[in-house]
Structures are given as structure tokens and as C-alpha cells.
mmCIF file of C-alpha atoms in Angstrom:
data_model
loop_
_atom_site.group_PDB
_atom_site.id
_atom_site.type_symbol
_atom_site.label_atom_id
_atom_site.label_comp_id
_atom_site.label_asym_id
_atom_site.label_seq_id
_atom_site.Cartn_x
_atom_site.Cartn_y
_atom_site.Cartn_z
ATOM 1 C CA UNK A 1 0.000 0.000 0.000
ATOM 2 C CA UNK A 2 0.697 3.214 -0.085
ATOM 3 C CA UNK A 3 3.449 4.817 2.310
ATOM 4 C CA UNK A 4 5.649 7.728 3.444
ATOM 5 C CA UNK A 5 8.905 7.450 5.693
ATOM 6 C CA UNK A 6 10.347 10.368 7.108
ATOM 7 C CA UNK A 7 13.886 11.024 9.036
ATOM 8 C CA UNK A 8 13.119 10.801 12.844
ATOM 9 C CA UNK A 9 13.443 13.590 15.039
ATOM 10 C CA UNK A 10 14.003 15.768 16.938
ATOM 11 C CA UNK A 11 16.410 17.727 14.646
ATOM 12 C CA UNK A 12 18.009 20.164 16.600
ATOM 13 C CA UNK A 13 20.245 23.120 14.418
ATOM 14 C CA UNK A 14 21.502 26.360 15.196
ATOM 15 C CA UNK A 15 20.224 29.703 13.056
ATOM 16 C CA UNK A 16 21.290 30.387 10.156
ATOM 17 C CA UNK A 17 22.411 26.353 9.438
ATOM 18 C CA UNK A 18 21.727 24.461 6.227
ATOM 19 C CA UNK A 19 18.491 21.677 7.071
ATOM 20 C CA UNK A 20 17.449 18.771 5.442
ATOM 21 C CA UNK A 21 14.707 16.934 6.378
ATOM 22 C CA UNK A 22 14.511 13.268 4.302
ATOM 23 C CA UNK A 23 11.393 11.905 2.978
ATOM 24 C CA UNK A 24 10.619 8.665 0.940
ATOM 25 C CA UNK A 25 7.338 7.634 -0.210
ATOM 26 C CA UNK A 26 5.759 4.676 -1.628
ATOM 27 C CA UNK A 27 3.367 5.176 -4.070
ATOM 28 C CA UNK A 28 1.045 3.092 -7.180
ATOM 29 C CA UNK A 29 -0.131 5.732 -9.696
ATOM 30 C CA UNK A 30 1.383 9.055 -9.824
ATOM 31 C CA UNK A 31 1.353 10.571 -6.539
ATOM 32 C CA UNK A 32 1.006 14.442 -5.494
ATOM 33 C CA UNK A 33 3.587 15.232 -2.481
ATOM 34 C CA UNK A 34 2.950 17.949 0.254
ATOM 35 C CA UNK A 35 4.665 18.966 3.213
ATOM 36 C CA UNK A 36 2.892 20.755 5.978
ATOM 37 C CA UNK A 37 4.069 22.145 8.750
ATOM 38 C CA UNK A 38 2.936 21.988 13.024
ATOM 39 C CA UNK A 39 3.928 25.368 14.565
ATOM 40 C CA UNK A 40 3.355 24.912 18.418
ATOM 41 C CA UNK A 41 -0.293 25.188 19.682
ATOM 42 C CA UNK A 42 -1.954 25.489 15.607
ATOM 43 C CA UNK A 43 -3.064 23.384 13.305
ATOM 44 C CA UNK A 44 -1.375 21.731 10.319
ATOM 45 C CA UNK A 45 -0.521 24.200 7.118
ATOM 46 C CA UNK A 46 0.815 23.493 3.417
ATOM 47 C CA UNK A 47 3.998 24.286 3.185
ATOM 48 C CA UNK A 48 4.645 23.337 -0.492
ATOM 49 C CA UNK A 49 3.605 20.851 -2.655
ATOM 50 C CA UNK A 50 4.500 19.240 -5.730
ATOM 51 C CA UNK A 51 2.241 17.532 -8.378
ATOM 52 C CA UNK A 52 4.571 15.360 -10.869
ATOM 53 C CA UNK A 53 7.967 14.761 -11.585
ATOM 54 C CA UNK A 54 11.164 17.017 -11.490
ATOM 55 C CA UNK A 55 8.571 19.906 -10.087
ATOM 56 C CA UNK A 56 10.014 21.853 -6.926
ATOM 57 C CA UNK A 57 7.576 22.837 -4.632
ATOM 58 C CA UNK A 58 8.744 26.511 -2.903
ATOM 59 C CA UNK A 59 7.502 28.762 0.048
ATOM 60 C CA UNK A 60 9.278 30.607 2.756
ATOM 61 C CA UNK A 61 12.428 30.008 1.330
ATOM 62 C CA UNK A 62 12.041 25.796 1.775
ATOM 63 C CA UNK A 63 12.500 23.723 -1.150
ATOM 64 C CA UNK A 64 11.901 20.284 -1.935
ATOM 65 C CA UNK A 65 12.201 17.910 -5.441
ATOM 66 C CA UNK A 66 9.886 15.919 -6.590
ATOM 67 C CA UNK A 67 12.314 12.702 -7.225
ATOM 68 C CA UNK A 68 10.082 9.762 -9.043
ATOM 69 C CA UNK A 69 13.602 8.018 -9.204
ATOM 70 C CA UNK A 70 14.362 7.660 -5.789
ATOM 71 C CA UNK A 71 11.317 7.991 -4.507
ATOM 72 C CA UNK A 72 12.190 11.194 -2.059
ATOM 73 C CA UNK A 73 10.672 14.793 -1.278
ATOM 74 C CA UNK A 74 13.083 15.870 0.113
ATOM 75 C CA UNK A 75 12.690 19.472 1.994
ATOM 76 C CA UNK A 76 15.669 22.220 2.407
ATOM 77 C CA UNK A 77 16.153 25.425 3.478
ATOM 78 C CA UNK A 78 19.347 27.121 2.961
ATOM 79 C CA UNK A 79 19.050 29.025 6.763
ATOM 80 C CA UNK A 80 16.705 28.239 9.167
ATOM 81 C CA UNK A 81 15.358 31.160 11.931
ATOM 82 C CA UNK A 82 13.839 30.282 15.533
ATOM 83 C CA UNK A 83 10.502 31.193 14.032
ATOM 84 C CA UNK A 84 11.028 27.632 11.530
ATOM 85 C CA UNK A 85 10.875 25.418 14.922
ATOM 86 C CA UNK A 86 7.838 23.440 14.260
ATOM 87 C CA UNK A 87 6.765 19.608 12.963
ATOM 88 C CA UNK A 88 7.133 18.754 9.791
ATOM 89 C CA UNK A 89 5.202 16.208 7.963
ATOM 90 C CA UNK A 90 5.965 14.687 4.417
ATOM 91 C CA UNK A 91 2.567 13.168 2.478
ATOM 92 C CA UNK A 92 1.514 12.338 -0.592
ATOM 93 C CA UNK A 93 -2.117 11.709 -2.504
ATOM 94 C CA UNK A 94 -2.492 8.935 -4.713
ATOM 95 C CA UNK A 95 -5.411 7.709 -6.355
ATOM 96 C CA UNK A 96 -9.025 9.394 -7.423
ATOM 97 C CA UNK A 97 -10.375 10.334 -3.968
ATOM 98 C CA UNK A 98 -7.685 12.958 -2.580
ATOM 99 C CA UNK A 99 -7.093 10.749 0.484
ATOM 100 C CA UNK A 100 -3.558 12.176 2.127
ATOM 101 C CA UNK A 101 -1.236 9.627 3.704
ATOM 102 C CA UNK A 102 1.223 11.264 6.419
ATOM 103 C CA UNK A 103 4.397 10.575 7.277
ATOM 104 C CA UNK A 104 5.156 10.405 11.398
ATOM 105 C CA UNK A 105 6.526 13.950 11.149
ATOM 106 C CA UNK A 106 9.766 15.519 12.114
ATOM 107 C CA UNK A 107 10.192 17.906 15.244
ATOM 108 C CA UNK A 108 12.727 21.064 14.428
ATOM 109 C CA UNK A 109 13.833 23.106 16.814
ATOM 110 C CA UNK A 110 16.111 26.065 15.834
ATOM 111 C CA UNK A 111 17.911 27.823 18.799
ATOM 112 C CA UNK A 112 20.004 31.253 18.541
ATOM 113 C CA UNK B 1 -11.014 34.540 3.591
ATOM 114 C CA UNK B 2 -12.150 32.059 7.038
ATOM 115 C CA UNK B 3 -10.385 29.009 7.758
ATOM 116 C CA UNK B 4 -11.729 25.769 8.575
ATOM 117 C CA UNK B 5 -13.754 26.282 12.349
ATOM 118 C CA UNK B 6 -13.853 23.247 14.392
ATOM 119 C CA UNK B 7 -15.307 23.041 18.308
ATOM 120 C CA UNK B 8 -14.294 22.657 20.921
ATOM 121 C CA UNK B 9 -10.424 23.067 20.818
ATOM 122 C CA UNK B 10 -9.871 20.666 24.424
ATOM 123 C CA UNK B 11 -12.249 17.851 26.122
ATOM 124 C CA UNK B 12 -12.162 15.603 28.774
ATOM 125 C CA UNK B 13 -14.326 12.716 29.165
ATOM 126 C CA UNK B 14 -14.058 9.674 30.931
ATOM 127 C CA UNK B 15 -14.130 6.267 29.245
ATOM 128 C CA UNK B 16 -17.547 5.203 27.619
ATOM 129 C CA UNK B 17 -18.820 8.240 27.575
ATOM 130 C CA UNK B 18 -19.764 9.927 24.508
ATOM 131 C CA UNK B 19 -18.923 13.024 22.679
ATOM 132 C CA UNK B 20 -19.272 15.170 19.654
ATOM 133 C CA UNK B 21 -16.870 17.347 17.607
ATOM 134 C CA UNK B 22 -18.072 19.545 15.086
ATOM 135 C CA UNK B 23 -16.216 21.277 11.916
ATOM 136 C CA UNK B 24 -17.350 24.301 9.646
ATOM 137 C CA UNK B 25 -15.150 24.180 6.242
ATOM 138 C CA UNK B 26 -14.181 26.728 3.706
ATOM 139 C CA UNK B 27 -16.937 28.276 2.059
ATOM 140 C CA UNK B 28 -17.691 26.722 -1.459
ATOM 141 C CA UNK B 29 -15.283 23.369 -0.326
ATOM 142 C CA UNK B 30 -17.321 20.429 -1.409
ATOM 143 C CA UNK B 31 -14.660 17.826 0.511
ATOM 144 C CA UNK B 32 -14.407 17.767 4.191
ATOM 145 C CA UNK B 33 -11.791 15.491 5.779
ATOM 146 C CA UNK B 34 -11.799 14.098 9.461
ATOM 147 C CA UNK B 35 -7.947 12.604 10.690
ATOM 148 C CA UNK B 36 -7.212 11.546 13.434
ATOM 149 C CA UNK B 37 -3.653 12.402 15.500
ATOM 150 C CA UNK B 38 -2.351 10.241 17.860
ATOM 151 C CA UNK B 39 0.495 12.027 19.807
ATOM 152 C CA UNK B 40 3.797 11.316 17.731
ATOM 153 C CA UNK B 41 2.475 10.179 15.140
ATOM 154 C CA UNK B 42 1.015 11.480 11.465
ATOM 155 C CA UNK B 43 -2.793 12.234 10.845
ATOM 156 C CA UNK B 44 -4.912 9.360 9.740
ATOM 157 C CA UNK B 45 -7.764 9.649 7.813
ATOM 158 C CA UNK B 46 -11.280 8.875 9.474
ATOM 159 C CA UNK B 47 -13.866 9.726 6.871
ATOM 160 C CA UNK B 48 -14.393 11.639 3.940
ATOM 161 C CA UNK B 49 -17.242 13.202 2.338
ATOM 162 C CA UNK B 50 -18.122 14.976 -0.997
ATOM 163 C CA UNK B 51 -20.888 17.159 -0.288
ATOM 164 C CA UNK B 52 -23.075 15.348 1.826
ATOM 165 C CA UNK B 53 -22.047 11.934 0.716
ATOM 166 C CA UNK B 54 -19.622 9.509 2.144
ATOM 167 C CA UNK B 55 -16.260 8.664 -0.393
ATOM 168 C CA UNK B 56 -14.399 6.871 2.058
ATOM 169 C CA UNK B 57 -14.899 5.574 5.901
ATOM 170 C CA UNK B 58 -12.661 2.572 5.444
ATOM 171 C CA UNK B 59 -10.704 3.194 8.375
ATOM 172 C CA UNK B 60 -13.688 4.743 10.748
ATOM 173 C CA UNK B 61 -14.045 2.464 13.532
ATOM 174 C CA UNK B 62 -17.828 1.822 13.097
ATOM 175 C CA UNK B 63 -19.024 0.028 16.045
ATOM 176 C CA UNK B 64 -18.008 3.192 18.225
ATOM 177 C CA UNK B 65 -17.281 6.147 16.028
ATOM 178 C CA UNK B 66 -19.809 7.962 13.735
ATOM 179 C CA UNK B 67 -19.440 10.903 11.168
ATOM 180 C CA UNK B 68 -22.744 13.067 9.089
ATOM 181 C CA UNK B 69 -22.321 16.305 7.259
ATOM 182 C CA UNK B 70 -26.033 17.790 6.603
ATOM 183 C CA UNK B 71 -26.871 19.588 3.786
ATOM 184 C CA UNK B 72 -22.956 19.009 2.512
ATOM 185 C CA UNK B 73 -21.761 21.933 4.382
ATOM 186 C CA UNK B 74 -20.908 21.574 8.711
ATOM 187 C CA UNK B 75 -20.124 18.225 9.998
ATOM 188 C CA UNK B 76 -20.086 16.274 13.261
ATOM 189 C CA UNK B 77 -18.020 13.596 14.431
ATOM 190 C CA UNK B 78 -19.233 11.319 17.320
ATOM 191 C CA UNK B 79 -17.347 9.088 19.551
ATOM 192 C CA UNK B 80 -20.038 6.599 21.637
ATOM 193 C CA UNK B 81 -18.738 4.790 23.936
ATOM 194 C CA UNK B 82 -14.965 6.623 24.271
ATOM 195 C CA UNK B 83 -11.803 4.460 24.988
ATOM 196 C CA UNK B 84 -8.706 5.283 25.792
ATOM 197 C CA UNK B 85 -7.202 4.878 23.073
ATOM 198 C CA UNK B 86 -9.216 7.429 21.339
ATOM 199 C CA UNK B 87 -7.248 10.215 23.291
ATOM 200 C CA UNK B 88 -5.970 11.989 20.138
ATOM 201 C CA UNK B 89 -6.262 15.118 18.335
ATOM 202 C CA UNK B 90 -9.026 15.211 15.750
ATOM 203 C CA UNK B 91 -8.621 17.458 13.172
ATOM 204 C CA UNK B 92 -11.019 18.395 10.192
ATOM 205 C CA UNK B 93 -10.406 19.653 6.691
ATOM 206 C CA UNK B 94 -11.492 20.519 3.155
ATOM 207 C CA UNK B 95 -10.504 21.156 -0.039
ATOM 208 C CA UNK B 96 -12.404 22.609 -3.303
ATOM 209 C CA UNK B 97 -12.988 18.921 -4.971
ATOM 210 C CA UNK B 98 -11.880 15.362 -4.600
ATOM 211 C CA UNK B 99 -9.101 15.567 -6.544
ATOM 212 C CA UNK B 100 -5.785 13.307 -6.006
ATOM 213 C CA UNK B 101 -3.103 11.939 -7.737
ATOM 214 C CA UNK B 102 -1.677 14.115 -9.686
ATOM 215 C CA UNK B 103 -4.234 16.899 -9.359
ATOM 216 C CA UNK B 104 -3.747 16.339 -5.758
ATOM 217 C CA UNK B 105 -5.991 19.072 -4.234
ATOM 218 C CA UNK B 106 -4.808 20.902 -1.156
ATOM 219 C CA UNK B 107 -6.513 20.193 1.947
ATOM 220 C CA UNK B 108 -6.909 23.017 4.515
ATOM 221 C CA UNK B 109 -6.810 21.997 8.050
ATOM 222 C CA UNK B 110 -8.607 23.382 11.260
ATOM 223 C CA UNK B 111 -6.799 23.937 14.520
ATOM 224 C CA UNK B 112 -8.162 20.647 15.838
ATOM 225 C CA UNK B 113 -9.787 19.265 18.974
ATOM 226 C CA UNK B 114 -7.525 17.284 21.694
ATOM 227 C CA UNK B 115 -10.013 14.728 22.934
ATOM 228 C CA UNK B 116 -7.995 13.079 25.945
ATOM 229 C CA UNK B 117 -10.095 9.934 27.713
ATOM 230 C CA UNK B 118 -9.426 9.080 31.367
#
């Protein structure tokens, strides 16, 4: 079935450093892939999203690839602030009915 | 533009009793989602619904947990009787259409009710 492994957490960084944040999926069909993003006490938002593949998905200066070859979605960001500490979650839709299927999510905190 | 409303944000109930969370979507969304959170882990989908009809329920527990959305806007989700392993966060959303795959449709998400069950 379908699937989505992310790196576990917590992923703890300094400002200003380089972050990575690994995510595989598995997938029959052609899969859309999101990320959405947990800031503490409020609810889930998109982040980005990508809809086939070699598109990048962009906001807020993260970036992530949609890779059909490996399988990945991966999301960067070149220098993370304090305000980027939140959970990150990796998912993807596949099939006619929209249904999203979330990763475990990944916990960031960014300290000064 | 309003997000997606959902009541109430916290409740406490102890186990096998019953209760009731309700969502208000995006104006004009015809898909409203209900996930389920368990703490540490990703959201799971619960139901779904286009308009006022059900698309998928596969993974609603039936024998306890039931889901309507009248006249395909608002929606309420009931638990009857609660367990403890239904402590969770619930959390609604909707998107324009039913669109996935490769149309995938975003889903907006309401800030959720934590449902803990002593």
C-alpha cells in the first residue's frame, strides 16, 4: 500500500544552518507530495507541494524535489530562523479520492 | 477569507462516555476530511465526504465512532462509547474537490480538537 517514511526527530540546528529533512514515499499511480508544517499550539498548514515529476515545490524560502527516481521529497532550506521550529510532515495523494497519507513527522527546533 | 472552524479546541471525558466534535469548512469546499492524530504520530484519515455523501470511511471504527455532514456543508463527528485509546487530536479539513493523484488538491486543516479519555 501506499506509504511515506520520514527522518526521525528531533532535529536540533543552530540559526542560520543548512536543514534537510529526508522523505521517501511509496506510491502506485502518480502521486502528489505535500509537506505541511505543526507550529506549536496550531493546526497543520501546506507548506509546499509538488504535483509530478522534477517539479520543486517553494515557500518561505524551503524547497523540496519531486524525485520519481528515488522515490524522495526531500525538503531544504538554505538558513533556518527560531521562528522555523515546528513539525514537519511529508505526504503524498495517490489515487481518485484525494485521500492524504502522512508521514510520522519531524520535530525542528532552531535555537540562537 | 475564514479558515476551517472546528469546536471545541480541548475535552475531557471519561471512558464510555460519549462526545461530539463539530467542523465548519471553507466556504464553497465540497470535501471535508476528518484525521485523526495520535500524539507522535502522522494524521490518519477517518472519513471523507463529498458534499453530503460519504467517499471513504474505510478506516472509521464503526461500532463506536460515527461521522454526518447535513446539507454538505458543517459536519459532526461522534465518539459513543470513548476508549482510551481514542485520546488523540481530531482534526477536520477541506478542499475545493476530490481531486488526487496528480491533481492532488490541497486540503486546509482546522486547529483541531484534543479529545484526551481518562
Amino acid at each position: 500500500g501506499n506509504s511515506v517514511t520520514q527522518m526521525e526527530g528531533p532535529v536540533t540546528l543552530s540559526e542560520e544552518a543548512f536543514l534537510t529533512i529526508n522523505c521517501t514515499y511509496t506510491a502506485t499511480g502518480y502521486p502528489s507530495l505535500f509537506w505541511y508544517v505543526q507550529y506549536p499550539g496550531e493546526g497543520l498548514q501546506l507548506l509546499l507541494k509538488a504535483t509530478k515529476a522534477d517539479d520543486k515545490g517553494s515557500n518561505k524560502g524551503f524547497e523540496a524535489t519531486y524525485r520519481k527516481e528515488t522515490t524522495s521529497f526531500h525538503l531544504e532550506k538554505g538558513s533556518v530562523q527560531v521562528s522555523d521550529s515546528a513539525v514537519y510532515f511529508c505526504a503524498l495523494s495517490s489515487g481518485g479520492y484525494n485521500k492524504l497519507i502522512f508521514g510520522a513527522g519531524t520535530r525542528l527546533a532552531v535555537h540562537p | 477569507e475564514a479558515g476551517v472552524a472546528q469546536s471545541p479546541r480541548y475535552k475531557i471525558i471519561e471512558k464510555r462516555q460519549s462526545v461530539a466534535f463539530w467542523c465548519n469548512p471553507i466556504s464553497g469546499h465540497a470535501t471535508l476530511y476528518w484525521y485523526q492524530q495520535i500524539l507522535g504520530q502522522g494524521p490518519k484519515l477517518l472519513i471523507q465526504f463529498q458534499n453530503n455523501g460519504v467517499v471513504d470511511d474505510s478506516q472509521l471504527p464503526k461500532d463506536r465512532f460515527s461521522a454526518e455532514r447535513l446539507k454538505g456543508v458543517d459536519s459532526t463527528l461522534k465518539i459513543q462509547p470513548a476508549k482510551l485509546e481514542d485520546s488523540a487530536v481530531y482534526l477536520c479539513a477541506s478542499s475545493l474537490r476530490t481531486s488526487g493523484g496528480r491533481y492532488g488538491d490541497t486540503q486546509y486543516f482546522g486547529p483541531g480538537t484534543r479529545l484526551t479519555v481518562l
